[in-house]
Amino acid sequence: QLDQQRASAIQRDGLSAFVDSWYQMDLFRSMAQHSEAFAAMKTARSRNSAEWMAKVIHEMSPGVQPSLWDGLPNLITDVLLIAGAQDSKYTSTLKIAAGKMPRASLAVIPNAGHNTHFEAPDPFANTVKNFLEAATLKRK
């Protein structure tokens, strides 16, 4: 219901107002450490299509997606899960998910919150690179 209200707010109040309120959530608090880049990102996101963003939130909300937890043990491919150390909720959730997948790796990026790629781009990229290189070596 909350995401449906958010989608309606985008259509009613515009994307700029939504972006401002969205990034005030505790989930994104650690992004404020990067004030200039954070402001630029919010400005760029405010320029997106309000219609499409409302559609994305309306149709892709976790509340309307089916749970896939029961299928995690069936994943037979290498999986990389990444969380920021300052995002305790997602770190905890991904630890549980990693425990259900036979070939999962969990990487917790220090000094980052929910948006690890934004807050710690080099450690994030190195983590992905190392994972892909290791997966490539396994296949050879």
PDB file of C-alpha atoms in Angstrom:
ATOM      1  CA  GLN A   1       0.000   0.000   0.000  1.00  0.00           C
ATOM      2  CA  LEU A   2       2.843   2.362   0.819  1.00  0.00           C
ATOM      3  CA  ASP A   3       4.404   1.930  -2.616  1.00  0.00           C
ATOM      4  CA  GLN A   4       1.014   2.472  -4.252  1.00  0.00           C
ATOM      5  CA  GLN A   5       0.753   5.726  -2.298  1.00  0.00           C
ATOM      6  CA  ARG A   6       4.258   6.665  -3.459  1.00  0.00           C
ATOM      7  CA  ALA A   7       3.340   6.004  -7.092  1.00  0.00           C
ATOM      8  CA  SER A   8       0.271   8.227  -6.710  1.00  0.00           C
ATOM      9  CA  ALA A   9       2.370  10.943  -5.062  1.00  0.00           C
ATOM     10  CA  ILE A  10       4.756  10.966  -8.031  1.00  0.00           C
ATOM     11  CA  GLN A  11       1.860  11.521 -10.401  1.00  0.00           C
ATOM     12  CA  ARG A  12       0.271  14.125  -8.149  1.00  0.00           C
ATOM     13  CA  ASP A  13       3.308  16.063  -6.838  1.00  0.00           C
ATOM     14  CA  GLY A  14       5.958  15.376  -9.466  1.00  0.00           C
ATOM     15  CA  LEU A  15       9.186  13.448  -9.449  1.00  0.00           C
ATOM     16  CA  SER A  16      11.344  16.120  -7.812  1.00  0.00           C
ATOM     17  CA  ALA A  17       9.211  16.123  -4.653  1.00  0.00           C
ATOM     18  CA  PHE A  18       9.243  12.324  -4.611  1.00  0.00           C
ATOM     19  CA  VAL A  19      13.027  12.133  -4.972  1.00  0.00           C
ATOM     20  CA  ASP A  20      13.455  14.567  -2.079  1.00  0.00           C
ATOM     21  CA  SER A  21      11.194  12.542   0.203  1.00  0.00           C
ATOM     22  CA  TRP A  22      12.551   9.160  -0.994  1.00  0.00           C
ATOM     23  CA  TYR A  23      16.139   9.983  -0.109  1.00  0.00           C
ATOM     24  CA  GLN A  24      15.156  11.233   3.335  1.00  0.00           C
ATOM     25  CA  MET A  25      14.451   7.642   4.392  1.00  0.00           C
ATOM     26  CA  ASP A  26      16.848   6.168   6.969  1.00  0.00           C
ATOM     27  CA  LEU A  27      17.846   3.566   4.378  1.00  0.00           C
ATOM     28  CA  PHE A  28      19.740   6.242   2.444  1.00  0.00           C
ATOM     29  CA  ARG A  29      21.094   8.286   5.360  1.00  0.00           C
ATOM     30  CA  SER A  30      24.712   7.240   4.765  1.00  0.00           C
ATOM     31  CA  MET A  31      24.608   8.697   1.245  1.00  0.00           C
ATOM     32  CA  ALA A  32      24.579  12.199   2.716  1.00  0.00           C
ATOM     33  CA  GLN A  33      28.298  11.762   3.517  1.00  0.00           C
ATOM     34  CA  HIS A  34      28.884  12.343  -0.189  1.00  0.00           C
ATOM     35  CA  SER A  35      26.999  15.639  -0.310  1.00  0.00           C
ATOM     36  CA  GLU A  36      27.994  16.954  -3.750  1.00  0.00           C
ATOM     37  CA  ALA A  37      27.642  13.622  -5.556  1.00  0.00           C
ATOM     38  CA  PHE A  38      24.422  12.908  -3.668  1.00  0.00           C
ATOM     39  CA  ALA A  39      22.914  16.244  -4.701  1.00  0.00           C
ATOM     40  CA  ALA A  40      23.929  15.661  -8.323  1.00  0.00           C
ATOM     41  CA  MET A  41      22.421  12.166  -8.290  1.00  0.00           C
ATOM     42  CA  LYS A  42      19.127  13.449  -6.875  1.00  0.00           C
ATOM     43  CA  THR A  43      19.012  16.177  -9.521  1.00  0.00           C
ATOM     44  CA  ALA A  44      19.620  13.636 -12.282  1.00  0.00           C
ATOM     45  CA  ARG A  45      16.957  11.289 -10.930  1.00  0.00           C
ATOM     46  CA  SER A  46      14.477  14.162 -10.720  1.00  0.00           C
ATOM     47  CA  ARG A  47      14.810  14.541 -14.492  1.00  0.00           C
ATOM     48  CA  ASN A  48      13.500  11.021 -15.160  1.00  0.00           C
ATOM     49  CA  SER A  49       9.984  10.456 -16.413  1.00  0.00           C
ATOM     50  CA  ALA A  50       7.486  10.768 -13.571  1.00  0.00           C
ATOM     51  CA  GLU A  51       5.081   8.514 -15.461  1.00  0.00           C
ATOM     52  CA  TRP A  52       7.658   5.723 -15.813  1.00  0.00           C
ATOM     53  CA  MET A  53       8.892   6.030 -12.236  1.00  0.00           C
ATOM     54  CA  ALA A  54       5.345   5.758 -10.926  1.00  0.00           C
ATOM     55  CA  LYS A  55       4.868   2.686 -13.133  1.00  0.00           C
ATOM     56  CA  VAL A  56       8.080   1.102 -11.837  1.00  0.00           C
ATOM     57  CA  ILE A  57       7.104   1.648  -8.208  1.00  0.00           C
ATOM     58  CA  HIS A  58       3.549   0.491  -8.822  1.00  0.00           C
ATOM     59  CA  GLU A  59       4.487  -2.695 -10.705  1.00  0.00           C
ATOM     60  CA  MET A  60       7.826  -3.655  -9.151  1.00  0.00           C
ATOM     61  CA  SER A  61       7.208  -2.989  -5.497  1.00  0.00           C
ATOM     62  CA  PRO A  62       8.475  -5.822  -3.291  1.00  0.00           C
ATOM     63  CA  GLY A  63       4.966  -5.927  -1.846  1.00  0.00           C
ATOM     64  CA  VAL A  64       3.485  -7.095  -5.162  1.00  0.00           C
ATOM     65  CA  GLN A  65       6.263  -9.498  -6.148  1.00  0.00           C
ATOM     66  CA  PRO A  66       5.960 -13.166  -5.278  1.00  0.00           C
ATOM     67  CA  SER A  67       8.364 -14.541  -2.692  1.00  0.00           C
ATOM     68  CA  LEU A  68      11.230 -16.499  -4.235  1.00  0.00           C
ATOM     69  CA  TRP A  69      12.889 -17.601  -0.987  1.00  0.00           C
ATOM     70  CA  ASP A  70      11.844 -21.232  -1.429  1.00  0.00           C
ATOM     71  CA  GLY A  71      13.654 -21.399  -4.764  1.00  0.00           C
ATOM     72  CA  LEU A  72      17.023 -20.143  -3.484  1.00  0.00           C
ATOM     73  CA  PRO A  73      18.376 -23.649  -2.695  1.00  0.00           C
ATOM     74  CA  ASN A  74      17.782 -24.570  -6.343  1.00  0.00           C
ATOM     75  CA  LEU A  75      20.139 -21.926  -7.753  1.00  0.00           C
ATOM     76  CA  ILE A  76      23.020 -23.865  -9.258  1.00  0.00           C
ATOM     77  CA  THR A  77      25.080 -20.940 -10.488  1.00  0.00           C
ATOM     78  CA  ASP A  78      27.571 -18.751  -8.676  1.00  0.00           C
ATOM     79  CA  VAL A  79      25.824 -15.823  -7.017  1.00  0.00           C
ATOM     80  CA  LEU A  80      27.350 -12.674  -5.559  1.00  0.00           C
ATOM     81  CA  LEU A  81      25.363 -10.818  -2.916  1.00  0.00           C
ATOM     82  CA  ILE A  82      26.625  -7.374  -1.926  1.00  0.00           C
ATOM     83  CA  ALA A  83      25.584  -5.257   1.046  1.00  0.00           C
ATOM     84  CA  GLY A  84      27.021  -2.192   2.712  1.00  0.00           C
ATOM     85  CA  ALA A  85      28.235  -2.681   6.282  1.00  0.00           C
ATOM     86  CA  GLN A  86      26.177   0.327   7.418  1.00  0.00           C
ATOM     87  CA  ASP A  87      22.981  -1.272   6.074  1.00  0.00           C
ATOM     88  CA  SER A  88      22.275  -3.752   8.847  1.00  0.00           C
ATOM     89  CA  LYS A  89      18.861  -4.800   7.500  1.00  0.00           C
ATOM     90  CA  TYR A  90      20.107  -5.841   4.063  1.00  0.00           C
ATOM     91  CA  THR A  91      23.335  -7.309   5.425  1.00  0.00           C
ATOM     92  CA  SER A  92      21.266  -9.525   7.708  1.00  0.00           C
ATOM     93  CA  THR A  93      18.824 -10.451   4.933  1.00  0.00           C
ATOM     94  CA  LEU A  94      21.620 -11.318   2.522  1.00  0.00           C
ATOM     95  CA  LYS A  95      23.351 -13.497   5.136  1.00  0.00           C
ATOM     96  CA  ILE A  96      20.164 -15.540   5.372  1.00  0.00           C
ATOM     97  CA  ALA A  97      19.828 -15.665   1.574  1.00  0.00           C
ATOM     98  CA  ALA A  98      23.477 -16.731   1.152  1.00  0.00           C
ATOM     99  CA  GLY A  99      22.903 -19.555   3.608  1.00  0.00           C
ATOM    100  CA  LYS A 100      20.109 -20.902   1.414  1.00  0.00           C
ATOM    101  CA  MET A 101      22.080 -20.855  -1.856  1.00  0.00           C
ATOM    102  CA  PRO A 102      24.641 -23.570  -2.509  1.00  0.00           C
ATOM    103  CA  ARG A 103      27.044 -21.344  -4.459  1.00  0.00           C
ATOM    104  CA  ALA A 104      26.533 -17.895  -2.980  1.00  0.00           C
ATOM    105  CA  SER A 105      29.216 -15.465  -1.918  1.00  0.00           C
ATOM    106  CA  LEU A 106      28.368 -12.573   0.362  1.00  0.00           C
ATOM    107  CA  ALA A 107      30.490  -9.442   0.256  1.00  0.00           C
ATOM    108  CA  VAL A 108      29.959  -6.755   2.886  1.00  0.00           C
ATOM    109  CA  ILE A 109      31.468  -3.462   1.770  1.00  0.00           C
ATOM    110  CA  PRO A 110      32.920  -1.393   4.638  1.00  0.00           C
ATOM    111  CA  ASN A 111      32.028   2.299   4.973  1.00  0.00           C
ATOM    112  CA  ALA A 112      28.952   1.952   2.767  1.00  0.00           C
ATOM    113  CA  GLY A 113      25.235   1.819   3.316  1.00  0.00           C
ATOM    114  CA  HIS A 114      22.418   0.668   1.061  1.00  0.00           C
ATOM    115  CA  ASN A 115      23.825   2.040  -2.207  1.00  0.00           C
ATOM    116  CA  THR A 116      27.254   0.406  -2.121  1.00  0.00           C
ATOM    117  CA  HIS A 117      28.001   1.234  -5.749  1.00  0.00           C
ATOM    118  CA  PHE A 118      27.431   4.933  -5.021  1.00  0.00           C
ATOM    119  CA  GLU A 119      29.070   5.161  -1.609  1.00  0.00           C
ATOM    120  CA  ALA A 120      32.091   2.941  -2.242  1.00  0.00           C
ATOM    121  CA  PRO A 121      32.456   2.622  -6.033  1.00  0.00           C
ATOM    122  CA  ASP A 122      36.016   1.286  -6.066  1.00  0.00           C
ATOM    123  CA  PRO A 123      35.509  -1.442  -3.438  1.00  0.00           C
ATOM    124  CA  PHE A 124      32.198  -2.326  -5.105  1.00  0.00           C
ATOM    125  CA  ALA A 125      33.799  -2.602  -8.562  1.00  0.00           C
ATOM    126  CA  ASN A 126      36.748  -4.595  -7.212  1.00  0.00           C
ATOM    127  CA  THR A 127      34.388  -7.000  -5.461  1.00  0.00           C
ATOM    128  CA  VAL A 128      32.429  -7.606  -8.659  1.00  0.00           C
ATOM    129  CA  LYS A 129      35.618  -7.885 -10.724  1.00  0.00           C
ATOM    130  CA  ASN A 130      37.157 -10.429  -8.340  1.00  0.00           C
ATOM    131  CA  PHE A 131      33.964 -12.466  -8.300  1.00  0.00           C
ATOM    132  CA  LEU A 132      33.750 -12.532 -12.098  1.00  0.00           C
ATOM    133  CA  GLU A 133      37.423 -13.423 -12.458  1.00  0.00           C
ATOM    134  CA  ALA A 134      37.065 -16.281  -9.971  1.00  0.00           C
ATOM    135  CA  ALA A 135      33.935 -17.531 -11.755  1.00  0.00           C
ATOM    136  CA  THR A 136      35.783 -17.421 -15.078  1.00  0.00           C
ATOM    137  CA  LEU A 137      38.693 -19.408 -13.662  1.00  0.00           C
ATOM    138  CA  LYS A 138      36.295 -22.063 -12.334  1.00  0.00           C
ATOM    139  CA  ARG A 139      34.905 -22.591 -15.833  1.00  0.00           C
ATOM    140  CA  LYS A 140      38.320 -23.149 -17.417  1.00  0.00           C
TER     141      LYS A 140
END
